[in-house]
mmCIF file of C-alpha atoms in Angstrom:
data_model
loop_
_atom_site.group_PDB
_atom_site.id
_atom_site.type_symbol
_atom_site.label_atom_id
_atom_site.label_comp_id
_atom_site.label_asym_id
_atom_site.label_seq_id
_atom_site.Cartn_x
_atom_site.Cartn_y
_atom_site.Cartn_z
ATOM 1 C CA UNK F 55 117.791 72.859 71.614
ATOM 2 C CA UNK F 56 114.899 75.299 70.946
ATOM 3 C CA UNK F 57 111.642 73.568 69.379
ATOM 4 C CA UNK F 58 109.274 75.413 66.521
ATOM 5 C CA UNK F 59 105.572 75.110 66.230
ATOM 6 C CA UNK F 60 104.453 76.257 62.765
ATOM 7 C CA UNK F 61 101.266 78.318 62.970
ATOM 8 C CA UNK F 62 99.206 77.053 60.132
ATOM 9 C CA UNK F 63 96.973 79.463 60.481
ATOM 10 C CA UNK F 64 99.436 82.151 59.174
ATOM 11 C CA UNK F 65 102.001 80.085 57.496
ATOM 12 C CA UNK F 66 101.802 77.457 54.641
ATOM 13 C CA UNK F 67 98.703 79.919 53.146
ATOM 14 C CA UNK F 68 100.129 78.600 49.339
ATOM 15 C CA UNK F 69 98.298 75.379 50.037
ATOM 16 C CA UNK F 70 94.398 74.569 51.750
ATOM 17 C CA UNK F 71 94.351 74.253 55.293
ATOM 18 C CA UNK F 72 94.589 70.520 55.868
ATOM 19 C CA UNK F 73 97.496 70.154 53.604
ATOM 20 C CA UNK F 74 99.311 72.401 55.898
ATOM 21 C CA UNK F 75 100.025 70.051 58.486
ATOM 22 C CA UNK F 76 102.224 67.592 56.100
ATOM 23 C CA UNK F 77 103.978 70.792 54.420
ATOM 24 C CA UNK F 78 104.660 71.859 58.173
ATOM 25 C CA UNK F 79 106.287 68.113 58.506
ATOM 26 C CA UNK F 80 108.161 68.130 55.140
ATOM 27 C CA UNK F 81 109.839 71.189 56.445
ATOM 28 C CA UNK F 82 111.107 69.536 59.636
ATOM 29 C CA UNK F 83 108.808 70.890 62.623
ATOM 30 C CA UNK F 84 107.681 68.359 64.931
ATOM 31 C CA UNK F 85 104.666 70.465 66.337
ATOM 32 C CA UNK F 86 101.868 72.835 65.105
ATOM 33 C CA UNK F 87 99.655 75.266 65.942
ATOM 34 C CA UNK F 88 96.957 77.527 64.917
ATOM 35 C CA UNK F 89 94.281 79.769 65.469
ATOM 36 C CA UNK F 90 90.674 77.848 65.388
ATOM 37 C CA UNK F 91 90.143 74.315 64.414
ATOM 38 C CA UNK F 92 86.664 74.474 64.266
ATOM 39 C CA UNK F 93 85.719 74.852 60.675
ATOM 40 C CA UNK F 94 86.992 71.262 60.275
ATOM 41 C CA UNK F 95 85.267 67.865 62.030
ATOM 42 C CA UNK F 96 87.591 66.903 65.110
ATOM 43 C CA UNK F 97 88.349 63.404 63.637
ATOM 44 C CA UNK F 98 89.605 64.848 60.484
ATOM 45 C CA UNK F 99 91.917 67.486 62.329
ATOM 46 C CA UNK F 100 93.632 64.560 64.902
ATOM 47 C CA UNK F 101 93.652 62.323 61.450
ATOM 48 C CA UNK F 102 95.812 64.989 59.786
ATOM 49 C CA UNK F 103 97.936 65.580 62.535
ATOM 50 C CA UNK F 104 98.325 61.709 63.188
ATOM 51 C CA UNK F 105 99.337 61.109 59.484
ATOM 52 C CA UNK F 106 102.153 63.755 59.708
ATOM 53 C CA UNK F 107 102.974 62.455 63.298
ATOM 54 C CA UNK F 108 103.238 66.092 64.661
ATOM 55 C CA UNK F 109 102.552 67.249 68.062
ATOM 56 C CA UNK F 110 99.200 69.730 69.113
ATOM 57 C CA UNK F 111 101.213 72.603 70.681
ATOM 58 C CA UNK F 112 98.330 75.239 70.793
ATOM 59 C CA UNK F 113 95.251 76.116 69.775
ATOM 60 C CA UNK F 114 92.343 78.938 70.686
ATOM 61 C CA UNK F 115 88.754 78.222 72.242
ATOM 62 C CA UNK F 116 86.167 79.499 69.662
ATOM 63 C CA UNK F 117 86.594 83.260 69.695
ATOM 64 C CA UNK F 118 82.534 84.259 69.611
ATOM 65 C CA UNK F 119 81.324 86.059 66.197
ATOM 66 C CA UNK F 120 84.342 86.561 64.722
ATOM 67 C CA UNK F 121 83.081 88.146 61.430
ATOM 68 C CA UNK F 122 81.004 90.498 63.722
ATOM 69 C CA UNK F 123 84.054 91.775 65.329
ATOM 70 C CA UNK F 124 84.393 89.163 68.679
ATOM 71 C CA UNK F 125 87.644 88.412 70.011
ATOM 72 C CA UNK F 126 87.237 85.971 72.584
ATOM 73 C CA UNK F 127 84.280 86.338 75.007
ATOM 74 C CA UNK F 128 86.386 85.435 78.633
ATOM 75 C CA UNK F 129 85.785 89.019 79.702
ATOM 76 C CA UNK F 130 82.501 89.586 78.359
ATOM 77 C CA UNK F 131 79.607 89.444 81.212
ATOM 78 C CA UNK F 132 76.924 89.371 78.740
ATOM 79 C CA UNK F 133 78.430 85.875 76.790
ATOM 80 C CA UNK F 134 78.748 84.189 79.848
ATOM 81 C CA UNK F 135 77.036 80.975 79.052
ATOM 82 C CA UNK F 136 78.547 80.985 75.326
ATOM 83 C CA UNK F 137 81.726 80.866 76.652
ATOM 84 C CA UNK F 138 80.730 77.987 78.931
ATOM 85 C CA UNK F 139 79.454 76.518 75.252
ATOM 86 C CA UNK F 140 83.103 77.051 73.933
ATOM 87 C CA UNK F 141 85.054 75.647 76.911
ATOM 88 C CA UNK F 142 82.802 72.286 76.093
ATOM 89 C CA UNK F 143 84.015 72.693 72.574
ATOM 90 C CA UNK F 144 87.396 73.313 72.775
ATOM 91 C CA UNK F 145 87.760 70.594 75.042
ATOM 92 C CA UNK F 146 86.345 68.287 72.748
ATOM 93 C CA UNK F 147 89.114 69.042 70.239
ATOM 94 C CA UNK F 148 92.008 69.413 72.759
ATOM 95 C CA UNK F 149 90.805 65.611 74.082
ATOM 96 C CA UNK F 150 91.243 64.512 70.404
ATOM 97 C CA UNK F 151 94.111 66.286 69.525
ATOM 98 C CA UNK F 152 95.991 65.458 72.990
ATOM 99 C CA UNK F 153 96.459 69.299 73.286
ATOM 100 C CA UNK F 154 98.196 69.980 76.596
ATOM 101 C CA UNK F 155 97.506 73.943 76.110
ATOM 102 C CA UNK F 156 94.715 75.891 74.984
ATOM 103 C CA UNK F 157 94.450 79.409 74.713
ATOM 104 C CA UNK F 158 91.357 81.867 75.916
ATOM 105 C CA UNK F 159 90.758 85.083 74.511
ATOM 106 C CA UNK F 160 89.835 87.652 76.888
ATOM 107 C CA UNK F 161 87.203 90.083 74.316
ATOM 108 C CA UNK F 162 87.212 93.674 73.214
ATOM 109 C CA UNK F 163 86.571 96.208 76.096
ATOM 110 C CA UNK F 164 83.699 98.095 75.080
ATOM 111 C CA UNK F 165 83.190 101.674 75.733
ATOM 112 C CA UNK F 166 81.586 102.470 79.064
ATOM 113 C CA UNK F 167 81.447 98.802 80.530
ATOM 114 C CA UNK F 168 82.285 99.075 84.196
ATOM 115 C CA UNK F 169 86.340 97.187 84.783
ATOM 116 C CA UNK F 170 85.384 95.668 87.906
ATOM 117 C CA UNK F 171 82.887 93.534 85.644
ATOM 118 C CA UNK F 172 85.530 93.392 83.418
ATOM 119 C CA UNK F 173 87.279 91.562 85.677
ATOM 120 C CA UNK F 174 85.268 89.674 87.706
ATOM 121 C CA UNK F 175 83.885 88.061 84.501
ATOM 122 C CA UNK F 176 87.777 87.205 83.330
ATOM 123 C CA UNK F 177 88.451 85.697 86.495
ATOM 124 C CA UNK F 178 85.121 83.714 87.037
ATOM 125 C CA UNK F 179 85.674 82.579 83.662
ATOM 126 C CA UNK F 180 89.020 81.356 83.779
ATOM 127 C CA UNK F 181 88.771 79.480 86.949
ATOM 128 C CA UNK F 182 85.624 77.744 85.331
ATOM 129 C CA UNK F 183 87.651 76.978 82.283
ATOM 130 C CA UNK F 184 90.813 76.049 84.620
ATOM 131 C CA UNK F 185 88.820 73.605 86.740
ATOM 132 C CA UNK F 186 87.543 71.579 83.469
ATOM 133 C CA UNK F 187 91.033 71.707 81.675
ATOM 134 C CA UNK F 188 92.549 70.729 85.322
ATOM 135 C CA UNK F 189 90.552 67.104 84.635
ATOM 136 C CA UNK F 190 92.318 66.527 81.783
ATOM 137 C CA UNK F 191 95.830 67.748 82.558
ATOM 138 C CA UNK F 192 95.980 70.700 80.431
ATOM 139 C CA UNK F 193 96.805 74.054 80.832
ATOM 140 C CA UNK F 194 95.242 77.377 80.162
ATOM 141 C CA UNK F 195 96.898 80.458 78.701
ATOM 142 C CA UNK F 196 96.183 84.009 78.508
ATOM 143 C CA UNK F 197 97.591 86.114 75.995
ATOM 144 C CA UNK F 198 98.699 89.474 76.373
ATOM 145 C CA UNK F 199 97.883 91.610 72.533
ATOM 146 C CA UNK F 200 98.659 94.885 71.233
ATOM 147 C CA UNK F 201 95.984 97.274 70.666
ATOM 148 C CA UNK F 202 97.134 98.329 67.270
ATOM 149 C CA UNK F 203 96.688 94.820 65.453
ATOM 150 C CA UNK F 204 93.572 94.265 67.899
ATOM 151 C CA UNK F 205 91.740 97.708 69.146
ATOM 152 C CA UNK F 206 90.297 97.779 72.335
ATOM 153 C CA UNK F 207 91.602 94.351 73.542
ATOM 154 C CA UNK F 208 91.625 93.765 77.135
ATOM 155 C CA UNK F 209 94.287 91.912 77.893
ATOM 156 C CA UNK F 210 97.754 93.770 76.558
ATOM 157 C CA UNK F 211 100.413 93.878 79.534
ATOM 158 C CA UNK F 212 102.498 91.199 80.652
ATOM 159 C CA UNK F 213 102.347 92.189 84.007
ATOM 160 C CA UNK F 214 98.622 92.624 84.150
ATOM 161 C CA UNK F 215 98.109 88.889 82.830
ATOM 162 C CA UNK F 216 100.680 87.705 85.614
ATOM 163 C CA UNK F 217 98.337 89.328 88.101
ATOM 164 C CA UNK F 218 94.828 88.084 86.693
ATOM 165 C CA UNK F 219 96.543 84.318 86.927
ATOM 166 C CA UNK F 220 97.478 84.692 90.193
ATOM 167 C CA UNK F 221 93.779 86.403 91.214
ATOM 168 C CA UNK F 222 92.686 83.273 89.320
ATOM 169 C CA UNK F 223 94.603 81.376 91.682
ATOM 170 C CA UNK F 224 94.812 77.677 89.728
ATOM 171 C CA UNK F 225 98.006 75.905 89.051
ATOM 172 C CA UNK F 226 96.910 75.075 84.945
ATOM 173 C CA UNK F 227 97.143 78.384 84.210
ATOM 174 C CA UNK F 228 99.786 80.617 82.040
ATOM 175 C CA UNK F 229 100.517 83.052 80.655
ATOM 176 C CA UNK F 230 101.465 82.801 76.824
ATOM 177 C CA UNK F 231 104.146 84.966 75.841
ATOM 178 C CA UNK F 232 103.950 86.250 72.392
ATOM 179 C CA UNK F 233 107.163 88.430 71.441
ATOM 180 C CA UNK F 234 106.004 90.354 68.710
ATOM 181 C CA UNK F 235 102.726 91.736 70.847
ATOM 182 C CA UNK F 236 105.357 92.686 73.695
ATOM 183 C CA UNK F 237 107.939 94.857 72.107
ATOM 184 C CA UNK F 238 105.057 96.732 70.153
ATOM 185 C CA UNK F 239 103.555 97.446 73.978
ATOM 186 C CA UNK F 240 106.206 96.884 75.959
ATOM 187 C CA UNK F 241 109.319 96.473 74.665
ATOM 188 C CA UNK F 242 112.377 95.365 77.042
ATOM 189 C CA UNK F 243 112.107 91.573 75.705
ATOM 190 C CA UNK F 244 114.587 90.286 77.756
ATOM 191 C CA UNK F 245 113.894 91.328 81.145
ATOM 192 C CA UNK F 246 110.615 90.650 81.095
ATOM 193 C CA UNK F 247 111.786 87.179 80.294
ATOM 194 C CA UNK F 248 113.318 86.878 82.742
ATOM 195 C CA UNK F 249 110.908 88.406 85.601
ATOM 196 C CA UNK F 250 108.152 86.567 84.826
ATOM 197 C CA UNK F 251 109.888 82.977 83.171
ATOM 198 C CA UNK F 252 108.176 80.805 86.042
ATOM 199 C CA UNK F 253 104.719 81.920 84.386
ATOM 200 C CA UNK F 254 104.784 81.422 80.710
ATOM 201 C CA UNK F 255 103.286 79.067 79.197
ATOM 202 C CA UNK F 256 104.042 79.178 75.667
ATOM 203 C CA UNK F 257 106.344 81.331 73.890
ATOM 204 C CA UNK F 258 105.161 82.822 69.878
ATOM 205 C CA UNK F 259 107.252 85.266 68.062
ATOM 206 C CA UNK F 260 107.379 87.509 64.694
ATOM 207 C CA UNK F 261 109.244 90.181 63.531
ATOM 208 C CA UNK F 262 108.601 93.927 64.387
ATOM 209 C CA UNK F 263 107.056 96.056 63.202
ATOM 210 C CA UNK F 264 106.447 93.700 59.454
ATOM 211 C CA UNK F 265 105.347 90.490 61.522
ATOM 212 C CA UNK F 266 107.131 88.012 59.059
ATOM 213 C CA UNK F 267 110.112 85.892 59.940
ATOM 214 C CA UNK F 268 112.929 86.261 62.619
ATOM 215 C CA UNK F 269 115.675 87.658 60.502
ATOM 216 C CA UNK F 270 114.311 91.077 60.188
ATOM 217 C CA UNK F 271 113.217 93.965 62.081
ATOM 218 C CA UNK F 272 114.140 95.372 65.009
ATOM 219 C CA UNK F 273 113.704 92.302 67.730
ATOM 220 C CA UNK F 274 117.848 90.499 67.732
ATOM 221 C CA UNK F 275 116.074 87.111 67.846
ATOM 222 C CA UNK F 276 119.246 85.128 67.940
ATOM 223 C CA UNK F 277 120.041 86.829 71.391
ATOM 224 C CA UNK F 278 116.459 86.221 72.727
ATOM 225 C CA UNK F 279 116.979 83.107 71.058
ATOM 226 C CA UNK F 280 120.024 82.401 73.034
ATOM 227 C CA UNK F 281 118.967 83.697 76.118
ATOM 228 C CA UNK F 282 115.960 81.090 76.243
ATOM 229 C CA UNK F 283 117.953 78.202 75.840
ATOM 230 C CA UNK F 284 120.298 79.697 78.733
ATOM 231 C CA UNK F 285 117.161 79.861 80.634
ATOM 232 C CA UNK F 286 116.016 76.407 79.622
ATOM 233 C CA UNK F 287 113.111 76.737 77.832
ATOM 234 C CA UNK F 288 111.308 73.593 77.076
ATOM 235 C CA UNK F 289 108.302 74.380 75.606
ATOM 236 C CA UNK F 290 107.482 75.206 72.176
ATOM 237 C CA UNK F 291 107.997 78.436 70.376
ATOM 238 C CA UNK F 292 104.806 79.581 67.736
ATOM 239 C CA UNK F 293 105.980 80.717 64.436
ATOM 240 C CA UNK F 294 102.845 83.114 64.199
ATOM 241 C CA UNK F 295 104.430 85.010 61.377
ATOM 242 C CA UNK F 296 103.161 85.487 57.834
ATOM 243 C CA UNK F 297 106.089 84.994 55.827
ATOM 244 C CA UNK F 298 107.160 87.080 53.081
ATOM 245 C CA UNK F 299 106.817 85.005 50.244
ATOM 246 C CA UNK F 300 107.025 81.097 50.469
ATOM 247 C CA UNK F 301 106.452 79.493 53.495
ATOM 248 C CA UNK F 302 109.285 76.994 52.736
ATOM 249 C CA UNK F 303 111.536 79.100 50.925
ATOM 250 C CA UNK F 304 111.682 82.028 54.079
ATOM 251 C CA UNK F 305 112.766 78.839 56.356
ATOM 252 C CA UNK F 306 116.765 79.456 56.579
ATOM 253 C CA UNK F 307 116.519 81.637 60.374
ATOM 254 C CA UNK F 308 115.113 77.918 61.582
ATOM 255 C CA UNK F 309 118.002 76.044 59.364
ATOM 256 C CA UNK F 310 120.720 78.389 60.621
ATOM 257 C CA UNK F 311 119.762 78.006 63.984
ATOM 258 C CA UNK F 312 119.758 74.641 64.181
ATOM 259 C CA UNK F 313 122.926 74.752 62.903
ATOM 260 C CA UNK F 314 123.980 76.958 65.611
ATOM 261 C CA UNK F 315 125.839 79.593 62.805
ATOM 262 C CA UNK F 316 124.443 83.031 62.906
ATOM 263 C CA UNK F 317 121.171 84.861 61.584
ATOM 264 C CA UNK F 318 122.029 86.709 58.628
ATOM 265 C CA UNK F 319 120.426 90.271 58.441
ATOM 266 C CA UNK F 320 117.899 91.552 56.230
ATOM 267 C CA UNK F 321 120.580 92.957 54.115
ATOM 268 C CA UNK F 322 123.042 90.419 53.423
ATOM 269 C CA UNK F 323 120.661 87.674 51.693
#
């Protein structure tokens, strides 16, 4: 049986942040995750998700200046020793959270910035941040985005984060899958399932092109669906979706599927 995370980041927005996690639990999912934790102390984040006995699936190391336009500072030569700053961080909240994954961003490429550095930075940084988590027993993902939601990311090919994890050469490292980012690059969901299974990490999914829940769009999520539990799938799937009214109320894909009876479409709710 497939198993949800709810992304309280995107979902449960009708309610503040740290009632999200016993709305997530009211609903029935037995994990969470979400973007950044760090706006919150990291004894009253494990407190909430003690009290609604869920499970840490995921969460991001601190991005950089996010209001200044940073996304993730992995690749980024010059933000070498704040990222050393947020792997300390993170792992502080991971530790108290008993987070078994955490997720880097890799940065926005700037204009004229030589790719070798590029890439020499990403991989000096991830084996850094591999050989801390590696203490711990937890894993680190990369992420694969789409350029239209996040211009000039770095990272936005599956097969190009397969290849930095195996120039990074550590066995806590992943690749984390998100489906929504892939068919707007990509496309071909189910092969590249399939080719590159023995690396993910994590699984997250939306709907294309609206990003809200499962039922709509042009991704057939019951056969990907499917074709993970063929494939035995035991991680966690991220509901990173923002849903289209109530968080709650937009919850009957999850309900049918546990019921094993069939998605309805768009057009016949």
């Amino acid at each position: 049986m497939l198993r949800f995370a709810a992304n309280l980041s995107m979902m449960y927005s009708e309610v503040p942040f740290l009632d999200r996690f016993a709305a997530a639990a009211d609903d029935g999912f037995e994990a969470i995750e979400y973007l950044f934790p760090y706006a919150y102390g990291v004894d009253v984040v494990a407190r909430k998700l003690d009290q609604a006995k869920l499970t840490q699936a995921l969460f991001n190391l601190p991005p950089g200046h996010w209001e200044a336009g940073e996304r993730g500072l992995a690749c980024l030569p010059e933000r070498k020793a704040a990222f050393a700053q947020s792997v300390d961080l993170g792992l502080r909240y991971a530790l108290a959270t008993g987070a078994r994954r955490i997720h880097v961003m890799a940065g926005i490429e700037a204009q004229g910035q030589d790719p070798a550095i590029l890439r020499k930075t990403y991989v000096d940084n991830l084996r850094l941040l591999c050989d801390r988590l590696s203490e711990h027993g937890i894993t680190a993902l990369i992420e694969p985005i789409n350029r239209r939601d996040m211009p000039g990311y770095y990272l936005t090919h599956q097969q190009q984060a397969h290849d930095i994890c195996a120039e990074v050469d550590r066995p806590n490292i992943k690749v984390q899958m998100d489906l929504y980012h892939c068919q707007i690059v990509e496309g071909d969901l189910a092969r590249r399932i399939e080719r590159h299974f023995s690396g993910i990490g994590h699984i997250q999914m939306a709907s294309v092109p609206r990003r809200h829940e499962p039922d709509e769009g042009e991704v057939n999520y019951a056969f990907i669906f499917d074709l993970l539990e063929r494939m035995g799938y035991a991680g966690f799937i991220g509901c990173e979706y923002r849903p289209r009214e109530g968080t709650s109320a937009g919850l009957g894909w999850m309900r049918q599927l546990t019921q094993k009876t069939p998605i309805p479409a768009l057009s016949d709710r």
